[in-house]
Coordinates of C-alpha atoms in Angstrom, one line a residue:
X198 CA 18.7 5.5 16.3
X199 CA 16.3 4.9 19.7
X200 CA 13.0 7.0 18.9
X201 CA 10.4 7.1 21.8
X202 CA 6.7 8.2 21.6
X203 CA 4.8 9.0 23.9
X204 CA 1.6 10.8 25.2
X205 CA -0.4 8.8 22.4
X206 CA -3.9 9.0 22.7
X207 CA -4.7 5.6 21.0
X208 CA -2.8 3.1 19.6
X209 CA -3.9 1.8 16.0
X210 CA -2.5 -1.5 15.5
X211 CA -3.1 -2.1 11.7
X212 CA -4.0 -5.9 12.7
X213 CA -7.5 -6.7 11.9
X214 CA -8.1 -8.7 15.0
X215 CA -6.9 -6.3 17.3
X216 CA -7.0 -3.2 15.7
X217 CA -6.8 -1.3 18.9
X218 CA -3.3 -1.6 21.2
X219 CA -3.1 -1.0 24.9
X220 CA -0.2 1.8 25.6
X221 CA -0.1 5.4 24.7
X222 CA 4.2 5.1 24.1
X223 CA 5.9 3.0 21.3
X224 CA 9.7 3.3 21.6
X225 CA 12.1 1.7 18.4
X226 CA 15.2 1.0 18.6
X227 CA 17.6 0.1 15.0
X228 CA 14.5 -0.1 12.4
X229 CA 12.6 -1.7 14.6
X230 CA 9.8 -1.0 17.4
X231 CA 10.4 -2.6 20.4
X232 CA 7.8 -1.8 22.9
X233 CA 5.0 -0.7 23.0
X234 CA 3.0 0.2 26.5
X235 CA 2.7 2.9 28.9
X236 CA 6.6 2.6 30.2
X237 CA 8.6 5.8 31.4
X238 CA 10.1 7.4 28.4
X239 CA 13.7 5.6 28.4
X240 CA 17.2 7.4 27.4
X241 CA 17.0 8.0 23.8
X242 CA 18.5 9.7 20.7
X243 CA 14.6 11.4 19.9
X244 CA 11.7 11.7 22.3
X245 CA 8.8 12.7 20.4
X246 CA 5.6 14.1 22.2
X247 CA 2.6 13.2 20.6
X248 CA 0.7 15.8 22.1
X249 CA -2.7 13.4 22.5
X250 CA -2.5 12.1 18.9
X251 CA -3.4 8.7 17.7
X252 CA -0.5 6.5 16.4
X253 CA -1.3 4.1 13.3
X254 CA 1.6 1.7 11.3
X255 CA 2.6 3.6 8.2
X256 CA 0.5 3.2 5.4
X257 CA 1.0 0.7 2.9
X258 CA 0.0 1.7 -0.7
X259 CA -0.2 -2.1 -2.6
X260 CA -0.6 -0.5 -6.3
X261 CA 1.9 2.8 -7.3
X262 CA 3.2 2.4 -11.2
X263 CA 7.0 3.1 -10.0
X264 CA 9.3 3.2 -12.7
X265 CA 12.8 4.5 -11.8
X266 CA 13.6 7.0 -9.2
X267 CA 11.4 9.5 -7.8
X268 CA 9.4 10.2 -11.2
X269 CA 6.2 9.6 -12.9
X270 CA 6.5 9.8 -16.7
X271 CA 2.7 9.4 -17.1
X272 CA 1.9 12.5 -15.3
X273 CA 5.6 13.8 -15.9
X274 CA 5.7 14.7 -12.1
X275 CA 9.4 14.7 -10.1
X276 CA 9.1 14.2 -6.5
X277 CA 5.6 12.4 -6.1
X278 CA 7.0 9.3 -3.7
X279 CA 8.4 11.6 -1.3
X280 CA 4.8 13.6 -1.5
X281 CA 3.1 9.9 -0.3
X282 CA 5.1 10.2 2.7
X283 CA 3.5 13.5 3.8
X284 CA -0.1 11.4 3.2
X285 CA 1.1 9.1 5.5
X286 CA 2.1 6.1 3.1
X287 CA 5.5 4.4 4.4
X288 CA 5.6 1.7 1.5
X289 CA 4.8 1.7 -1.8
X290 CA 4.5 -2.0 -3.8
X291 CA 4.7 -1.6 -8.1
X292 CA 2.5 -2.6 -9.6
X293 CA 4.7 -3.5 -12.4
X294 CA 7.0 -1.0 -14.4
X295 CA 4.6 -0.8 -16.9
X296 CA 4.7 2.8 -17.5
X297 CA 8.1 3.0 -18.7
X298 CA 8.2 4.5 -22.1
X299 CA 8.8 2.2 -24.7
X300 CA 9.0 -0.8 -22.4
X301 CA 9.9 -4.2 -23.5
X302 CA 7.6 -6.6 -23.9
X303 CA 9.9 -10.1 -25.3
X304 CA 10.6 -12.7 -22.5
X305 CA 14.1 -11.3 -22.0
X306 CA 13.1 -7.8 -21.8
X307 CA 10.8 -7.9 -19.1
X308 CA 13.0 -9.8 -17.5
X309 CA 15.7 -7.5 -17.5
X310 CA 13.0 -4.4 -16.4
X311 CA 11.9 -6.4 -13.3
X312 CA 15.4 -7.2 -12.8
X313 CA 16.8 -3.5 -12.5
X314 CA 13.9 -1.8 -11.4
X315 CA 14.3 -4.4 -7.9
X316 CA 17.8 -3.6 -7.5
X317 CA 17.5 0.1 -8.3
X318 CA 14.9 0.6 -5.1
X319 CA 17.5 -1.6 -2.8
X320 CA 18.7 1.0 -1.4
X321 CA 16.7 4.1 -2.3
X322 CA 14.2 5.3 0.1
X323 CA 12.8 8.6 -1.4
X324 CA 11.5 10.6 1.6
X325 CA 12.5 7.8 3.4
X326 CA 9.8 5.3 1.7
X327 CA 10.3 1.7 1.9
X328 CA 9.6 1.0 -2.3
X329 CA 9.0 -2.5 -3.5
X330 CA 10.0 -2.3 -6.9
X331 CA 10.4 -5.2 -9.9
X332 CA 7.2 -6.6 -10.8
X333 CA 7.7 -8.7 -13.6
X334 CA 4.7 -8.3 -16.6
X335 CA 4.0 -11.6 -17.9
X336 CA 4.4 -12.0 -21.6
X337 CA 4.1 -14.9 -23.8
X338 CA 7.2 -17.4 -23.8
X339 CA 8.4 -16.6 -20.1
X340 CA 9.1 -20.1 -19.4
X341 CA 9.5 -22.0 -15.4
X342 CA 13.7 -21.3 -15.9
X343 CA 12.8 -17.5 -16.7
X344 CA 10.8 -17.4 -13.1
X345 CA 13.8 -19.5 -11.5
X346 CA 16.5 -16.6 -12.3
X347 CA 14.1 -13.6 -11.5
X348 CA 13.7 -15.7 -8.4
X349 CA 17.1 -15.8 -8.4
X350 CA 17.8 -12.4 -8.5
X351 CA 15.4 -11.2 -5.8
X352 CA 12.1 -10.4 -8.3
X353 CA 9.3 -12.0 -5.9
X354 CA 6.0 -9.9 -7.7
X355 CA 4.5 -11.0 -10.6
X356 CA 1.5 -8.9 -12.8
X357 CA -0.7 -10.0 -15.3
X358 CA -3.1 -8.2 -17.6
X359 CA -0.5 -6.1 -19.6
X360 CA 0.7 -9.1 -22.0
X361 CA 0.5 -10.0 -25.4
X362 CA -2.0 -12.6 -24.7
X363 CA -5.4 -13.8 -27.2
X364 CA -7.5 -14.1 -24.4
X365 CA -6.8 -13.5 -20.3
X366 CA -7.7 -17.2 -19.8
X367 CA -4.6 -18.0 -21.2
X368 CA -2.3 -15.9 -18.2
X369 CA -3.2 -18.8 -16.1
X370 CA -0.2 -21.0 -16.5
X371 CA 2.0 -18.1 -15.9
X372 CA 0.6 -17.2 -12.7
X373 CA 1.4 -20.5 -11.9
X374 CA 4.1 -20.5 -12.5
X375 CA 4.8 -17.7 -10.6
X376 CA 3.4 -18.7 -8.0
X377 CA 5.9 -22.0 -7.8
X378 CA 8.8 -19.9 -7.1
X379 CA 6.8 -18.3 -4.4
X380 CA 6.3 -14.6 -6.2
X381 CA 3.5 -12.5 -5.0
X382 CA 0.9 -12.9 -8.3
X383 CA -1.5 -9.9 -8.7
X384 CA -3.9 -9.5 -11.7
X385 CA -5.8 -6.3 -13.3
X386 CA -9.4 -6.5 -12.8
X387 CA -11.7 -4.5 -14.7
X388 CA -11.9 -2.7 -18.3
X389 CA -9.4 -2.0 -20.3
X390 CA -6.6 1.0 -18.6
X391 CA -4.6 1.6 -21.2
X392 CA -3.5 1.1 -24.9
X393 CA -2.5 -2.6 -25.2
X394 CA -4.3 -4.2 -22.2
X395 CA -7.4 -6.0 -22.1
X396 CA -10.7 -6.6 -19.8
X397 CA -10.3 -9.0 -17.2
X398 CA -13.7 -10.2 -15.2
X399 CA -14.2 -12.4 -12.6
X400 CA -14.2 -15.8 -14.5
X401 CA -10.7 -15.3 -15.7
X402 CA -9.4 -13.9 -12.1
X403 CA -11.0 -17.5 -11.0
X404 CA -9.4 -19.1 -13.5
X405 CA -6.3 -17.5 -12.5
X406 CA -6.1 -17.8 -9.2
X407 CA -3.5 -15.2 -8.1
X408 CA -2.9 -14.1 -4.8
X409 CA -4.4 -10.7 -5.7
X410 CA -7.3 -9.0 -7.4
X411 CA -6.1 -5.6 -8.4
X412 CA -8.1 -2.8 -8.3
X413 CA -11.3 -5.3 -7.9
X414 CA -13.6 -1.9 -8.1
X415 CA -11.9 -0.8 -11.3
X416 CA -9.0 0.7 -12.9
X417 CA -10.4 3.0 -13.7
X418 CA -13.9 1.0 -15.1
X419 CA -15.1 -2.0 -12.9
X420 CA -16.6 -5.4 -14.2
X421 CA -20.2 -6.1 -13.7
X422 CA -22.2 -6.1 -10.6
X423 CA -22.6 -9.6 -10.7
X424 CA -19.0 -10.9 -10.9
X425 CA -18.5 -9.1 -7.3
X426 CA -20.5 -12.4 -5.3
X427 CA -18.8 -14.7 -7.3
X428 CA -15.1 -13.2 -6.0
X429 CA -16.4 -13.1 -2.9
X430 CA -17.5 -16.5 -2.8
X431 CA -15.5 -18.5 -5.1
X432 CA -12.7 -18.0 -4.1
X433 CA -10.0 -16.7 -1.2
X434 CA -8.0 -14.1 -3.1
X435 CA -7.7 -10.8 -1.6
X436 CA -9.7 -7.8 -3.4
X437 CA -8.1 -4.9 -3.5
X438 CA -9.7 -1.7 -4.2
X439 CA -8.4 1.6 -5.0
X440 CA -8.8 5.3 -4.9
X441 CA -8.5 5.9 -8.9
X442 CA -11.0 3.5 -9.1
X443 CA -15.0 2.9 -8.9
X444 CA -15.8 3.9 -5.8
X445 CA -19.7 2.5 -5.8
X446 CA -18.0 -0.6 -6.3
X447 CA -15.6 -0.5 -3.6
X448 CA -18.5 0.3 -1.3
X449 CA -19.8 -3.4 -2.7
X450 CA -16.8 -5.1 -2.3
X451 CA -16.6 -3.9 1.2
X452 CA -20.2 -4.9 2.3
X453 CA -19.6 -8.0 0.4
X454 CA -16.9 -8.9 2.4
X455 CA -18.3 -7.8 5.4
X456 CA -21.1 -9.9 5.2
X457 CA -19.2 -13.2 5.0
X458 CA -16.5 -11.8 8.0
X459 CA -13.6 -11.5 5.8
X460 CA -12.8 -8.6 5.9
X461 CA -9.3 -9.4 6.0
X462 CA -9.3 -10.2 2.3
X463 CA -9.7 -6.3 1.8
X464 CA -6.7 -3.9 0.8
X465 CA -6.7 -0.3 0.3
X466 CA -5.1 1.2 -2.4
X467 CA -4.8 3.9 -5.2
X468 CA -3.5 2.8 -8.4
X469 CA -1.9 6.0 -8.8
X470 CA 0.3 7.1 -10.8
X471 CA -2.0 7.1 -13.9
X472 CA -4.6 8.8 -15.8
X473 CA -6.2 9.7 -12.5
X474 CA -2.9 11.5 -11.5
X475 CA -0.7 11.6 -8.2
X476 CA -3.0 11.3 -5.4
X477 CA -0.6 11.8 -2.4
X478 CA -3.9 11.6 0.2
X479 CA -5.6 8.6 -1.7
X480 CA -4.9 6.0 1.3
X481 CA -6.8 7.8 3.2
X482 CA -9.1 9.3 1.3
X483 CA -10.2 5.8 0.5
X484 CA -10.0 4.9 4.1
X485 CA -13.1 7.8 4.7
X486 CA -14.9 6.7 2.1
X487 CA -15.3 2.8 3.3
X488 CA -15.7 4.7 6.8
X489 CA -18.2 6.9 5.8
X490 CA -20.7 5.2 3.4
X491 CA -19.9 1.2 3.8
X492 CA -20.2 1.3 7.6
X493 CA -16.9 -0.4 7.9
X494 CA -15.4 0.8 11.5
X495 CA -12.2 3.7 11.1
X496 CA -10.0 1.2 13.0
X497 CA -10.3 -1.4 10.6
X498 CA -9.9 0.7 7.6
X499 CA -6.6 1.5 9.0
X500 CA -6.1 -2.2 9.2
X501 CA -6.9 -2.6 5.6
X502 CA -4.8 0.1 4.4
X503 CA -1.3 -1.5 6.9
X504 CA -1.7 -5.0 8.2
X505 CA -4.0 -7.1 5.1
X506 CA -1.7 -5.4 2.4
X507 CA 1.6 -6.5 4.9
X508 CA -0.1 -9.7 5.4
X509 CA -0.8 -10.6 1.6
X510 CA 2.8 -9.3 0.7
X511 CA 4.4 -10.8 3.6
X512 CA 6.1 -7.7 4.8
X513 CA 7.3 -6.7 8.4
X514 CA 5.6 -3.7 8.3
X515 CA 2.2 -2.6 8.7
X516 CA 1.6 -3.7 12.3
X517 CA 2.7 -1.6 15.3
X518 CA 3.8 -4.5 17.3
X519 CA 7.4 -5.9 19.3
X520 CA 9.6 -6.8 16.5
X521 CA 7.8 -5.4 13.7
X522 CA 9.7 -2.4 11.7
X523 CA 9.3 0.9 13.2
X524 CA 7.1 2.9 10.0
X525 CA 4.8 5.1 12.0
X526 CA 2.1 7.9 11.2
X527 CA 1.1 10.6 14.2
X528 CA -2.5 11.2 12.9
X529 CA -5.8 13.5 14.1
X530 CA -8.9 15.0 13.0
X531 CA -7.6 18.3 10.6
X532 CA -7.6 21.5 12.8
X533 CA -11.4 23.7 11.7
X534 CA -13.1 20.1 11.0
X535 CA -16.6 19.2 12.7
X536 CA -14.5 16.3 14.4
X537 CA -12.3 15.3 17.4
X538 CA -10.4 12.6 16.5
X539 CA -8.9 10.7 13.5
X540 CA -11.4 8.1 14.3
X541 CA -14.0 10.5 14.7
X542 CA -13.0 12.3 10.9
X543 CA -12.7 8.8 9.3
X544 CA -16.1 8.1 10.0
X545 CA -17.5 11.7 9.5
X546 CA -16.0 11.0 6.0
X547 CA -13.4 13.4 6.9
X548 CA -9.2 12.1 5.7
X549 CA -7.0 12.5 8.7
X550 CA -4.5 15.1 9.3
X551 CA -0.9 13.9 9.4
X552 CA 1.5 15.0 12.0
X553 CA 4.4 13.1 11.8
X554 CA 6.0 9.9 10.0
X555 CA 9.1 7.8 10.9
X556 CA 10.2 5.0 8.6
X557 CA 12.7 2.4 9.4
X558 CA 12.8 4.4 13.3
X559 CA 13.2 7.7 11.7
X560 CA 11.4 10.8 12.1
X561 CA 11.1 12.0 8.4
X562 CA 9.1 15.1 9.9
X563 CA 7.4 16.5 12.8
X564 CA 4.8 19.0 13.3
X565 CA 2.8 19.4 9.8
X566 CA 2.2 17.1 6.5
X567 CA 2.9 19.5 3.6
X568 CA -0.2 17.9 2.3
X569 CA -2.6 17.2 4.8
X570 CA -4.4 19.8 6.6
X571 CA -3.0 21.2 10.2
X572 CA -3.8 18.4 13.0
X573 CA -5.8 20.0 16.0
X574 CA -3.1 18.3 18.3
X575 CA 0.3 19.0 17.9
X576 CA 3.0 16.4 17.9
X577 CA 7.0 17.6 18.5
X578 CA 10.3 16.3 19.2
X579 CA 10.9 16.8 23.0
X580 CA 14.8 16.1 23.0
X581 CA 17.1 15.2 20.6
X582 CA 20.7 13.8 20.4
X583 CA 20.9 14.3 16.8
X584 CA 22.4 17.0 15.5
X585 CA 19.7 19.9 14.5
X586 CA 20.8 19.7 10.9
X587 CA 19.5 16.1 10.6
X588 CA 16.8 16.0 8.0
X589 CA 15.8 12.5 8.3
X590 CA 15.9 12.2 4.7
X591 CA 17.4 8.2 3.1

């Protein structure tokens, strides 16, 4: 399918250095976008008017507890990965299958979890979400063979802090190890989150070493103010902070950061589901709040919620550039709101409305997020060649 979109007001790239692209049209072409500019709208199966609205990547929620299909059994909810979509989130990254009743926890056994949960989201794209499934949880007596055939067999996430371990200090080894067959290694942070798991601070995280710090501001109960300086400066792993977290603390991680010009190392997520619930607006909702009170400019939040989570987990997405895979948001300010524009309502501390998504260059709706409040600008589909019974829908 050839999507074009035009009449954009301003072009969020989602890259950090350049969070603000020249154009106000982005057409795609097969999955993937393939200009981006102020050309004449070509010949095309959809031509979508954005009415004046800003265009941002979709957003790319780095912590969701998927477990298999389109259902939560920790808040026994049907349906919530399809909600994301109408919050604007294109891809969702596990954060380990954790929640799944009466999971295993022997060597084999979380093998074979990762394993299925991986292959199960291959080719399942609930509202037409990109899902990274298969995290494996490391446990005592995974050995370097047992990361070789998850390898193997496509498992490239790794998460510690749910095993059956004396002490955190003693993950280390298995992050390594992870980490030698090139898996994405990501570690809770924080107090205890549920039955079985542990505190982690930031001595063992430094100990560690993974690629990621999850939920650095808690989940849900953050470490102690002083460990914050000491991930910030000892070290180069990324700090993510999430909306079912401490949010006082994410406004320190994020002045922290700022401070030392890496803001890069920042990603925005919501550790959702869990006791907190299913927060289909938490991207964004976070995104206001770093806006709002940590002084950290709209256009760059959007950058930490797209391009530092696709940079970290070496996805194609996440940047609205030549090449990259076409998973779009139309957003504004929400129509009644004090503001003018989605920049303008970030930094009020305002979320954004949403007004339309594609994912993997197609429109999975246009007009109004079910979840969002109405945008003040209106997008809508100018032509189509698709039949009008075409929902879009993976």
């Amino acid at each position: 399918m050839k999507v074009a979109i035009y009449n954009i007001a301003k072009i969020l790239s989602g890259d950090i250095a350049a969070p603000i692209a020249p154009g106000d049209t982005i057409v795609t072409d097969g999955g993937k976008i393939v200009s981006i500019g102020s050309d004449n709208v070509p010949d095309c199966d959809v031509a979508i008017d954005a009415g004046g609205m800003m265009a941002m990547p979709g957003l790319i929620d780095s912590h969701v507890h998927i477990t298999f299909g389109d259902y939560t059994p920790r808040q026994k909810t049907v349906g919530f990965l399809e909600s994301y979509v109408h919050g604007g989130v294109t891809t969702c990254i596990s954060a380990s299958e954790v929640h799944v009743p009466g999971r295993p926890r022997d060597p084999a056994g979380v093998k074979a979890l990762a394993i299925a949960a991986r292959k199960s989201f291959e080719n399942y794209r609930p509202g037409g979400m990109c899902v990274h499934a298969g995290s494996i949880i490391l446990e005592p007596n995974l050995t370097d063979a047992d990361f070789a055939e998850l390898a193997k067999q496509g498992v490239w996430l790794a998460k510690a802090g749910f095993g059956a371990f004396a002490t955190p200090y003693e993950y280390a080894p298995y992050v390594a190890m992870a980490r030698r067959h090139d898996m994405v290694t990501m570690v809770h942070t924080g107090g205890s989150s549920i039955p079985g798991s542990t505190g982690i601070w930031a001595d063992h995280v430094l100990k560690m070493q993974p690629d990621v710090s999850y939920h650095v501001n808690g989940g849900p109960i953050a470490m102690p103010d002083a460990d914050f300086p000491r991930m910030v400066n000892e070290s180069e792993i990324a700090m993510q902070v999430c909306t079912a977290g401490n949010l006082r603390t994410a406004l320190l991680v994020a002045k922290l950061l700022k401070a030392v010009d890496q803001e890069e190392r920042l990603l925005i997520a919501t550790d959702t589901p869990t006791g907190t619930g299913v927060m289909p607006l938490g991207m964004l909702y976070t995104m206001s709040h770093l806006a709002a009170l940590a002084d950290v400019p709209p256009e760059i939040t959007v950058a930490m919620a797209t391009g530092n989570n696709a940079k970290v987990y070496r996805l194609n997405s996440g940047v609205l550039a030549p090449g990259r895979d076409a998973d779009i948001a139309l957003v504004d300010a929400c129509l009644g709101g004090s503001q003018n524009d989605a920049l303008s309502a970030l930094r009020n501390g305002d979320i954004m409305g949403v007004g339309a998504v594609i994912t993997d260059g197609v429109p999975r709706f246009v007009g109004r997020s079910r979840n969002t409040p109405e945008t003040m600008r209106k997008a809508k589909v100018a032509h189509s060649h698709v039949p009008q019974n075409f929902s879009g829908e993976a």
